[in-house]
Amino acid sequence: EMFTSMLSVNQAVSAERKLIDHLIIYIEHEAQRLEDIKRFFSRVTSLHDGIYNEPSDPIANPIAAFKLVKRLKSEWLNVVHSTEAEENIKVLREDYRRMESSLPKLEDLRGAAHGLMRLQDVYNLHVESLVRGHFQQISDPVDFYKLSVSDMLSGDDCFLVGKVAYDLEDYYHSVLWFEEAVRLFRGTEWSPENEGTLEDALDHLAFSHFKEIKNQLKTWITSPHRRCFFQADLNSKTGNISHALSLSRELLLHDPMNRRVHFNVEKYEKLLNENLPATSSGLTLKRPDGIYLRTRNAYEQLCQTKGSQPKHFENPSLFCDYFTNGSPALFLQPIRREIISLQPYVVLFHGFVTQAEAKNIRKYAMPGLRRSVVASGMNQATAEYRISKSAWLKESAHEVVGKLDQRITLVTGLNVQPPYAEYLQVVNYGIGGHYEPHFDHATSDSSPLYRLKTGNRVATIMIYLSPVQAGGSTAFIYANFSVPVVQNAALFWWNLHKNGQGNVDTLHAGCPVIVGNKWVANKWVHEYEQEFRRRCSLNPEE
Ligand SMILES: O=C(O)CCC(=O)C(=O)O
Ligand SMILES: [Fe+2]
């Protein structure tokens, strides 16, 4: 599950460095092997260019005759049947196999591809620009983030992303990515490391287009991967047969004997004749709903913009101040508080941790990082909608964690001693890592959050332990604002109303990280022991 944390992804760099070392040894051995063969080749060729070219008997003496016979019966045999190449590749394969546990798995490749598609969707990114290493929105062709070192995707890279979508029958994404694959494959030579070819990409793109077909089709078409008959979806509303047809024809130029494609071409032609006016019209791809999320539009809008956050001084009740919370310990060094929202109450404490503290917390968390889970009924489970790894840090294990607890108590006035608060949860996001809209508090009586037996999560303090170059804001969906990551700051909010009910306006999310390695730490404070620190009220508004 490497793809779920950027820390793990970064560790793969050293794995690849080792592979490079193995490959160079292989290349040296193979180069030596070819050198040896070339020496033999030169020796034999020079004989044929030299003495064997004599008009009179070239093999007049027994020595030459012996050498010719010996070469043909022994030397050529040894060259032709040499196992050196197999031995060399065997060593390389063994080296690779030994490293396999530290290398990404298929689920990582899929997860990374999903991460890219997630960024494409949530930020409305233009795929062709993304392929060139530019982050541009479809609606605005200006880079909203410029990479210092730009990395481009190859035809084969795009083919693999398309294939991940295709295998899930998500033809919206597969069309967009196979189109890029076809475009890029057209201009490039074959490479041994590639998974796909131009023909594969054409084949898959044609079929993806076909699957998006608009009008009622009653026919059979064969799909490239299943090699079986496939009945067109009668209810399918979008699609373009003429695209599928021209792609299949192009494919036949490369692979004229492919009977399956011939069959499909015939069918496409027939369909076009039958349904000409409707099916040859332009196609509008529709994004699949994926996992249904009622708030998807609002969420994506808030990841792209700050939402309704007021401009400077527009709303005097939202201000910044030096805050002591009446604690003598903060008089000399008050904390810089920025009130972001009153309903729900959300504040940002700037400089809540020092750079060194953040670094240490990240370091202590590293060995304990595991795939993050979410509440699922009475238990906990991993989920597509939360892509990160997290670790729990006890205040007793490291001095800095204890110090942080004390600071939280000074600034919020809350008791964060266990079991009245959970241990510090340190989170590292993965490729396109995110946490879709959720509540931190329990919304059902059977939630595993009640296992501490100290009530619900009354408040959240979330500390940003790293900067992020692009993306990764914290979005409050119903409250309609988002907070971009501020390194070393802590975001605080009450999850519950003063009457103990969950405040639905705290529905929030961690937007997908575009560029950067996002770390946060969560402290969840429970209701018990806070009775005198946050008074009850029967007013459901408070
Ligand atoms: O990372 C974020 O911005 C939000 C994280 C969050 O909501 C959580 O971990 O519960
Ligand atoms: Fe949360």
CSV table of N, CA and C in Angstrom, one decimal, residues 43 184 338 441 466 536:
chain,number,residue,atom,x,y,z
A,43,ARG,N,37.3,-12.6,-36.4
A,43,ARG,CA,38.3,-13.6,-36.8
A,43,ARG,C,37.8,-14.4,-38.0
A,184,LEU,N,0.7,10.0,-28.3
A,184,LEU,CA,2.1,9.9,-28.0
A,184,LEU,C,2.8,8.7,-28.6
A,338,GLU,N,-6.5,33.3,14.2
A,338,GLU,CA,-7.2,33.8,13.1
A,338,GLU,C,-8.6,33.2,13.1
A,441,HIS,N,-16.9,13.5,14.4
A,441,HIS,CA,-17.6,12.9,15.6
A,441,HIS,C,-18.4,11.7,15.1
A,466,SER,N,3.4,20.1,7.7
A,466,SER,CA,4.3,20.3,6.6
A,466,SER,C,3.6,21.3,5.7
A,536,CYS,N,-22.6,23.3,29.0
A,536,CYS,CA,-23.7,22.9,28.1
A,536,CYS,C,-24.7,24.0,27.9
